[in-house]
mmCIF file with all atom_site columns, C-alpha atoms in Angstrom:
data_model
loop_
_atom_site.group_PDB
_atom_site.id
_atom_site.type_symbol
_atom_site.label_atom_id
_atom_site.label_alt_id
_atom_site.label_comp_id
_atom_site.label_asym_id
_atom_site.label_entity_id
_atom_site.label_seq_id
_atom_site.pdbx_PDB_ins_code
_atom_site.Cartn_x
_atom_site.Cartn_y
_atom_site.Cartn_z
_atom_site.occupancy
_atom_site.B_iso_or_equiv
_atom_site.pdbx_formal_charge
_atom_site.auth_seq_id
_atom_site.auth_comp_id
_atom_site.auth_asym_id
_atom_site.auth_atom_id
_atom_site.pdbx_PDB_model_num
ATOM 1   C CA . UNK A 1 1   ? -6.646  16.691 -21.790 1.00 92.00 ? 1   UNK A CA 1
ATOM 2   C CA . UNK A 1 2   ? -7.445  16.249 -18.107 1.00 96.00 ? 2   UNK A CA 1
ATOM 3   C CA . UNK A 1 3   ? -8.888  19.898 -16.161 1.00 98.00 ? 3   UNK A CA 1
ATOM 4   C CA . UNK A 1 4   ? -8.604  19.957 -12.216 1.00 98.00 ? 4   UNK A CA 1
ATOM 5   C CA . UNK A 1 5   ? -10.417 21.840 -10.151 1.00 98.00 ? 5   UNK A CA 1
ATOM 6   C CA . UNK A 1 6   ? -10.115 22.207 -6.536  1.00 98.00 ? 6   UNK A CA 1
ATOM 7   C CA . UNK A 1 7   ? -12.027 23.221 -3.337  1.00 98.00 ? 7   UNK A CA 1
ATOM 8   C CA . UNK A 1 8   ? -12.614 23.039 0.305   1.00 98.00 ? 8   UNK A CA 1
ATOM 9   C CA . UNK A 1 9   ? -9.865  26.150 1.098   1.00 98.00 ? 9   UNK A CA 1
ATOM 10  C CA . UNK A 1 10  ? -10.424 28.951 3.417   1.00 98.00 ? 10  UNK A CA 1
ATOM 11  C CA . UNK A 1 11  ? -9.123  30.174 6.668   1.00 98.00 ? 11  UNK A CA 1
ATOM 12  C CA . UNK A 1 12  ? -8.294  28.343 10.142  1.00 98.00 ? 12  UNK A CA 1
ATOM 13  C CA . UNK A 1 13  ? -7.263  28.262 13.015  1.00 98.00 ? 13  UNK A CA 1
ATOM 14  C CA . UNK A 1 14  ? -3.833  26.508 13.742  1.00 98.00 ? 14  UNK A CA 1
ATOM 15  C CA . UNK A 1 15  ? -4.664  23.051 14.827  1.00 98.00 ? 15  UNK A CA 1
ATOM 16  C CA . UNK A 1 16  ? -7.413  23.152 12.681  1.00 98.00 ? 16  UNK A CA 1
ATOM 17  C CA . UNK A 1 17  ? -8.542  21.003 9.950   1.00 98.00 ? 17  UNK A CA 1
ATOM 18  C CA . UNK A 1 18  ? -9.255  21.539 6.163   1.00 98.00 ? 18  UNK A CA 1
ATOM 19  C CA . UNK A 1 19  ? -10.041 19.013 3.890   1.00 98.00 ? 19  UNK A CA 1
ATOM 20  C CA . UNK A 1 20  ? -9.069  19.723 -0.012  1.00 98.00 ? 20  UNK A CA 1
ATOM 21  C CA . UNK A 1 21  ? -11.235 18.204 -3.360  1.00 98.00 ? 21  UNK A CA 1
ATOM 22  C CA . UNK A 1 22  ? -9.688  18.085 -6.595  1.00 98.00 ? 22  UNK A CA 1
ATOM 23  C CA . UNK A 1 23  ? -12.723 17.336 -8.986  1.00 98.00 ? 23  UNK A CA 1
ATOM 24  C CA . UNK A 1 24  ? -10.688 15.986 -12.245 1.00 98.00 ? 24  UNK A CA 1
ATOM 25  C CA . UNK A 1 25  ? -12.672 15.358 -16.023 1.00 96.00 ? 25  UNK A CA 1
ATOM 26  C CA . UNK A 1 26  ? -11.077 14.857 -19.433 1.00 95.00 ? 26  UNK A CA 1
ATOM 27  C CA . UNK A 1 27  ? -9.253  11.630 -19.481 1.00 91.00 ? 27  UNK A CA 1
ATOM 28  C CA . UNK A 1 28  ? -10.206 8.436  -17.412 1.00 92.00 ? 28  UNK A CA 1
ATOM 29  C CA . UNK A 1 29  ? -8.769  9.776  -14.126 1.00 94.00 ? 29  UNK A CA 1
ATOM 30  C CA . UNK A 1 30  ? -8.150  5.605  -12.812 1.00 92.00 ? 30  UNK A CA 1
ATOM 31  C CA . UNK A 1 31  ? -5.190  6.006  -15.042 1.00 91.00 ? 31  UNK A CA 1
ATOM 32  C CA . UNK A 1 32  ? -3.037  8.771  -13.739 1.00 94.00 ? 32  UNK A CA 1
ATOM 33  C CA . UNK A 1 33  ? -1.600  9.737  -10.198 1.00 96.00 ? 33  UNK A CA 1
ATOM 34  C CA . UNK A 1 34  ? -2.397  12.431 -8.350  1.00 97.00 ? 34  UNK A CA 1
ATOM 35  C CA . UNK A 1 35  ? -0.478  15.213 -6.721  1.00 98.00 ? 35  UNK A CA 1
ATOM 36  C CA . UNK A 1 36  ? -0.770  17.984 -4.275  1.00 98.00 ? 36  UNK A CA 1
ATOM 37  C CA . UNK A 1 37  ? 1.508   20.984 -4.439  1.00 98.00 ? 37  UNK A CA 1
ATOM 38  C CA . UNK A 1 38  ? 1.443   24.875 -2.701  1.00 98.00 ? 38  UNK A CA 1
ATOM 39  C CA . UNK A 1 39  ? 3.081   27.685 -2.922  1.00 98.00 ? 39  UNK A CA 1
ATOM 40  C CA . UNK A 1 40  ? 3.772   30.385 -0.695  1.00 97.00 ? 40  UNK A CA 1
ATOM 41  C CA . UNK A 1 41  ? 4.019   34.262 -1.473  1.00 93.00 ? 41  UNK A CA 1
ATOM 42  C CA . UNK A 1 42  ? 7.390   34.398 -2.827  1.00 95.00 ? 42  UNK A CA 1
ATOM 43  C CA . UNK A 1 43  ? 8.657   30.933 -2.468  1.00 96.00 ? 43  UNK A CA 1
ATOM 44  C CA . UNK A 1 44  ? 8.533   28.048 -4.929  1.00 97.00 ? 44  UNK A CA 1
ATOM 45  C CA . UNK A 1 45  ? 6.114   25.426 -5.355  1.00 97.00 ? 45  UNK A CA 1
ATOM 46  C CA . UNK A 1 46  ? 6.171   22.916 -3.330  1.00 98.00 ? 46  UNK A CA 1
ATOM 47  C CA . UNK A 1 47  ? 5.237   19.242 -3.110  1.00 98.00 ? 47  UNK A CA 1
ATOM 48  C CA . UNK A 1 48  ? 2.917   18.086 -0.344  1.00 98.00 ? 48  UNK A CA 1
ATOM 49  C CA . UNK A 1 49  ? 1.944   14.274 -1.045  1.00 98.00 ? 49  UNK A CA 1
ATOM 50  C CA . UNK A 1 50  ? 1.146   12.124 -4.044  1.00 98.00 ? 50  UNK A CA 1
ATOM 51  C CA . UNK A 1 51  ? -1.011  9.337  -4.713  1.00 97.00 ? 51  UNK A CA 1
ATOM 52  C CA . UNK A 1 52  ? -0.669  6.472  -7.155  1.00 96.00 ? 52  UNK A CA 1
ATOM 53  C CA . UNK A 1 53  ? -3.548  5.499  -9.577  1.00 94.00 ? 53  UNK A CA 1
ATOM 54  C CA . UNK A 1 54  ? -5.427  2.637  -7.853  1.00 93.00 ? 54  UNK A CA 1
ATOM 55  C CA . UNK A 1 55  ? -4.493  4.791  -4.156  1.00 94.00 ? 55  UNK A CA 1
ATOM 56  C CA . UNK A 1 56  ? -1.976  2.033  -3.070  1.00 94.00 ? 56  UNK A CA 1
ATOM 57  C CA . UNK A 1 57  ? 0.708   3.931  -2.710  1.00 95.00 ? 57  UNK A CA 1
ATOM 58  C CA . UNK A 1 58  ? 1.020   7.006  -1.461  1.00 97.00 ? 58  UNK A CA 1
ATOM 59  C CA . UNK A 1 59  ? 3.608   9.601  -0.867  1.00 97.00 ? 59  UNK A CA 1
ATOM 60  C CA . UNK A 1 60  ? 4.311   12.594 1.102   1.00 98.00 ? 60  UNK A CA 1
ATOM 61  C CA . UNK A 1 61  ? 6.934   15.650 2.372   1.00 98.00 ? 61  UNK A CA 1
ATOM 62  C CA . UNK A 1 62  ? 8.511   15.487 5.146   1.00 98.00 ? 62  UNK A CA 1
ATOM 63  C CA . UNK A 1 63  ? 6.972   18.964 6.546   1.00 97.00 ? 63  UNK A CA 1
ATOM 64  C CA . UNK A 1 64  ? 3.030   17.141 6.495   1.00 98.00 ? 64  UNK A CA 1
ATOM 65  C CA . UNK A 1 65  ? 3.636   13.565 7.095   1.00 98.00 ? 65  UNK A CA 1
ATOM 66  C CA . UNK A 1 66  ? 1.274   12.415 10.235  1.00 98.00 ? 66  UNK A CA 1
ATOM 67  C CA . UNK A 1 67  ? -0.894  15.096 9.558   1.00 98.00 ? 67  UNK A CA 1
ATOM 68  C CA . UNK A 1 68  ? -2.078  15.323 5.977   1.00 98.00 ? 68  UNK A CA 1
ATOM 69  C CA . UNK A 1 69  ? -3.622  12.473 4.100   1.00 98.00 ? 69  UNK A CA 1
ATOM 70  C CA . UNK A 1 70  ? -3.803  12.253 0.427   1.00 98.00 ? 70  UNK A CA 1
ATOM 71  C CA . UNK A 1 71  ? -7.067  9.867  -1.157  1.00 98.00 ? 71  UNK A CA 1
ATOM 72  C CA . UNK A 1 72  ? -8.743  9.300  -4.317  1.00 98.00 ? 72  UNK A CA 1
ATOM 73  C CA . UNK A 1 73  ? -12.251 7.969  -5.240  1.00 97.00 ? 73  UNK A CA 1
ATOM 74  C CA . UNK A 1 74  ? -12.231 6.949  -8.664  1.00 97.00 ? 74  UNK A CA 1
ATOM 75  C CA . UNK A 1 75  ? -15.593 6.448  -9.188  1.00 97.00 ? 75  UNK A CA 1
ATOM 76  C CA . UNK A 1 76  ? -16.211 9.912  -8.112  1.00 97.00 ? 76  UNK A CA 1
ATOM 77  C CA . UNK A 1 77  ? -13.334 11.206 -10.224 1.00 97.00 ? 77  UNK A CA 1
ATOM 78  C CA . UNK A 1 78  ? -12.454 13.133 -7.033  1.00 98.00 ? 78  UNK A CA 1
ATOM 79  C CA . UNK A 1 79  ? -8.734  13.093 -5.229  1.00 98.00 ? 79  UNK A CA 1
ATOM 80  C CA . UNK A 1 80  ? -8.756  14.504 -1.382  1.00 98.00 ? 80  UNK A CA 1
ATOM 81  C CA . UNK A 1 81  ? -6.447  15.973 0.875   1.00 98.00 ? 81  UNK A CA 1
ATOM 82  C CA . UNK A 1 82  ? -7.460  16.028 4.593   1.00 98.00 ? 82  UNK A CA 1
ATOM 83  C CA . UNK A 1 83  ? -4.933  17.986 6.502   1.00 98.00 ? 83  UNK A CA 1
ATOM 84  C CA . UNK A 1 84  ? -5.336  18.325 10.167  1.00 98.00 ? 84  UNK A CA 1
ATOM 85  C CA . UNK A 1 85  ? -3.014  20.137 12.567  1.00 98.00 ? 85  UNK A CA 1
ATOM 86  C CA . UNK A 1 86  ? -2.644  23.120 10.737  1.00 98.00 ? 86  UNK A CA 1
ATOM 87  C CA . UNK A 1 87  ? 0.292   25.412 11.306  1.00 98.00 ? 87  UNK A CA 1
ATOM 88  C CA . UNK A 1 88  ? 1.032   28.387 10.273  1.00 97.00 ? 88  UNK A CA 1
ATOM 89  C CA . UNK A 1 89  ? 3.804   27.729 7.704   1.00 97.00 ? 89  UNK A CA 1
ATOM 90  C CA . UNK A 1 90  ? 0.870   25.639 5.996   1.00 98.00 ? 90  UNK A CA 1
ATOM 91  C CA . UNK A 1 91  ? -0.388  28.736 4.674   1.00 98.00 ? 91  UNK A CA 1
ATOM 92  C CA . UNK A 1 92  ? -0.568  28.582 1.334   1.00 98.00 ? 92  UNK A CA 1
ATOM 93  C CA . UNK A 1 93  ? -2.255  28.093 -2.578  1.00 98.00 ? 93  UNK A CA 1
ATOM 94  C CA . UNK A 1 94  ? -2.937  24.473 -3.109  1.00 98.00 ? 94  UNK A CA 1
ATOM 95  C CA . UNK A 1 95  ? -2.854  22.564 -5.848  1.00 98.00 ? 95  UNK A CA 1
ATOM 96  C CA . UNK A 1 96  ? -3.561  19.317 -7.978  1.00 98.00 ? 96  UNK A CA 1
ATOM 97  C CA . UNK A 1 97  ? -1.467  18.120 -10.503 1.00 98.00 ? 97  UNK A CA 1
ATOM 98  C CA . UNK A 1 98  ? -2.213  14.984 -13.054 1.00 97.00 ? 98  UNK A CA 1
ATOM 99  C CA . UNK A 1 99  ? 1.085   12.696 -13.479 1.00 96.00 ? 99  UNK A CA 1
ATOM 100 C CA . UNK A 1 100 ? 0.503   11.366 -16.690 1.00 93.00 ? 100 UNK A CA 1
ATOM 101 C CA . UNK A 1 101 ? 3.608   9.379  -17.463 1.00 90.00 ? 101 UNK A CA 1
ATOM 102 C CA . UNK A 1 102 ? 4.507   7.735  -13.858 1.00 82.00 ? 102 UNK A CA 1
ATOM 103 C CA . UNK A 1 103 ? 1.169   4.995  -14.077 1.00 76.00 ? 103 UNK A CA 1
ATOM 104 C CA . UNK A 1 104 ? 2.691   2.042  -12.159 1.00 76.00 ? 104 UNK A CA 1
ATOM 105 C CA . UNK A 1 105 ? 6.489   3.730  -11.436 1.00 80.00 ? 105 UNK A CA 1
ATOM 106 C CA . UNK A 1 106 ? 7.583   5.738  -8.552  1.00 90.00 ? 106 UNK A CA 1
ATOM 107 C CA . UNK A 1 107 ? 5.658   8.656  -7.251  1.00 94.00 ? 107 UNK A CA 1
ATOM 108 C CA . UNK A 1 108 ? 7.234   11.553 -8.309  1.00 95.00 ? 108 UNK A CA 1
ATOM 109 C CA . UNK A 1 109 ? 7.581   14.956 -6.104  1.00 97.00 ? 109 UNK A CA 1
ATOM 110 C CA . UNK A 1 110 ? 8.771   17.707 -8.456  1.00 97.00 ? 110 UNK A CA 1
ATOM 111 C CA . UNK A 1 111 ? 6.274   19.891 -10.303 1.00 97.00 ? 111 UNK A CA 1
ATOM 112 C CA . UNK A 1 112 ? 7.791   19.324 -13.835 1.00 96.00 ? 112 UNK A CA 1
ATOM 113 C CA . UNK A 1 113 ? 6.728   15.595 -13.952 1.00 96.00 ? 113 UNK A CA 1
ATOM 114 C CA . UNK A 1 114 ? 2.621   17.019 -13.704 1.00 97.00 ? 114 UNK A CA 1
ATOM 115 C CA . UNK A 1 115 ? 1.102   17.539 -17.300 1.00 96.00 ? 115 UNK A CA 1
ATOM 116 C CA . UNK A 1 116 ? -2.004  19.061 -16.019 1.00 98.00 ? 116 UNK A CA 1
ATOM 117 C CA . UNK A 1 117 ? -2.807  21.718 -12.551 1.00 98.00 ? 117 UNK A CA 1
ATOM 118 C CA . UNK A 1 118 ? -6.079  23.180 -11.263 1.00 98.00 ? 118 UNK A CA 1
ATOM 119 C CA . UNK A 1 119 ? -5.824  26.898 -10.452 1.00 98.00 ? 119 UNK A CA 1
ATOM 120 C CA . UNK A 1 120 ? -5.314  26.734 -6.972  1.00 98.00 ? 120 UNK A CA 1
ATOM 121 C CA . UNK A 1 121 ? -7.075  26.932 -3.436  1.00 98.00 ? 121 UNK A CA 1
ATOM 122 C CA . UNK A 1 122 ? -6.333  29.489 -0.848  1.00 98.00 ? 122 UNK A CA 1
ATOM 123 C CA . UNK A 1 123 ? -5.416  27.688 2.378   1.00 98.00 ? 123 UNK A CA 1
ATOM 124 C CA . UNK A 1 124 ? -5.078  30.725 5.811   1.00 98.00 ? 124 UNK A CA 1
ATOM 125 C CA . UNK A 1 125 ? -4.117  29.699 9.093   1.00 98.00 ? 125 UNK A CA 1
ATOM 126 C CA . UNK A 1 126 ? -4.156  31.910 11.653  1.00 97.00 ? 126 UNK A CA 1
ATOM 127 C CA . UNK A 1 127 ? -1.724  31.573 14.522  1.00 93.00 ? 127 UNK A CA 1
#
């Protein structure tokens, strides 16, 4: 069992900056990878950036890379998202996700692959 619980949302200006915690317990966090995810009102979930286990690779979409940076402190059990240059479009609920089953294979960018999810941030920006 792994429970995520994330932080740090709220509302911003565009060309702001947020930065996200996911606070993870349960199993030894050092040996999963860590993924961000939001969703829109009425659009689908969708992947932001991943990080692998040890935070030597990382991954991200196409819509936040240059501005976003995923992290992880292990001995704090924490992973981070700093996202600066905020747009509009960024608004969103953000979440973490805990990839079990990818420990030393490919990141992995579709919400099926996560076993575990917090319940979500609220990320505003205002134009």
């Amino acid at each position: 069992q792994v429970q995520l619980v994330e932080s740090g949302g709220g509302l911003v200006q565009a060309g702001g900056s947020l930065r996200l915690s996911c606070a993870a317990s349960g199993r030894t966090f050092s040996n999963y990878c860590v993924g961000w995810f939001r969703q829109a009102p009425e659009k689908e979930r969708e992947f932001v950036a991943a990080i692998s286990w040890n935070g030597d690779s990382t991954y991200y979409a196409d819509s936040v890379k240059g501005r976003f940076t995923i992290s992880r402190d292990n001995a704090k059990n924490t992973g981070y998202l700093q996202m600066n240059g905020l747009k509009p479009e960024d608004t969103a609920v953000y979440y973490c996700a805990a990839d079990l089953n990818s420990f030393g294979g490919p990141l992995r960018d579709r919400p099926i692959y996560y076993d575990y999810w917090g319940q979500g941030t609220q990320v505003t920006v205002s134009s």
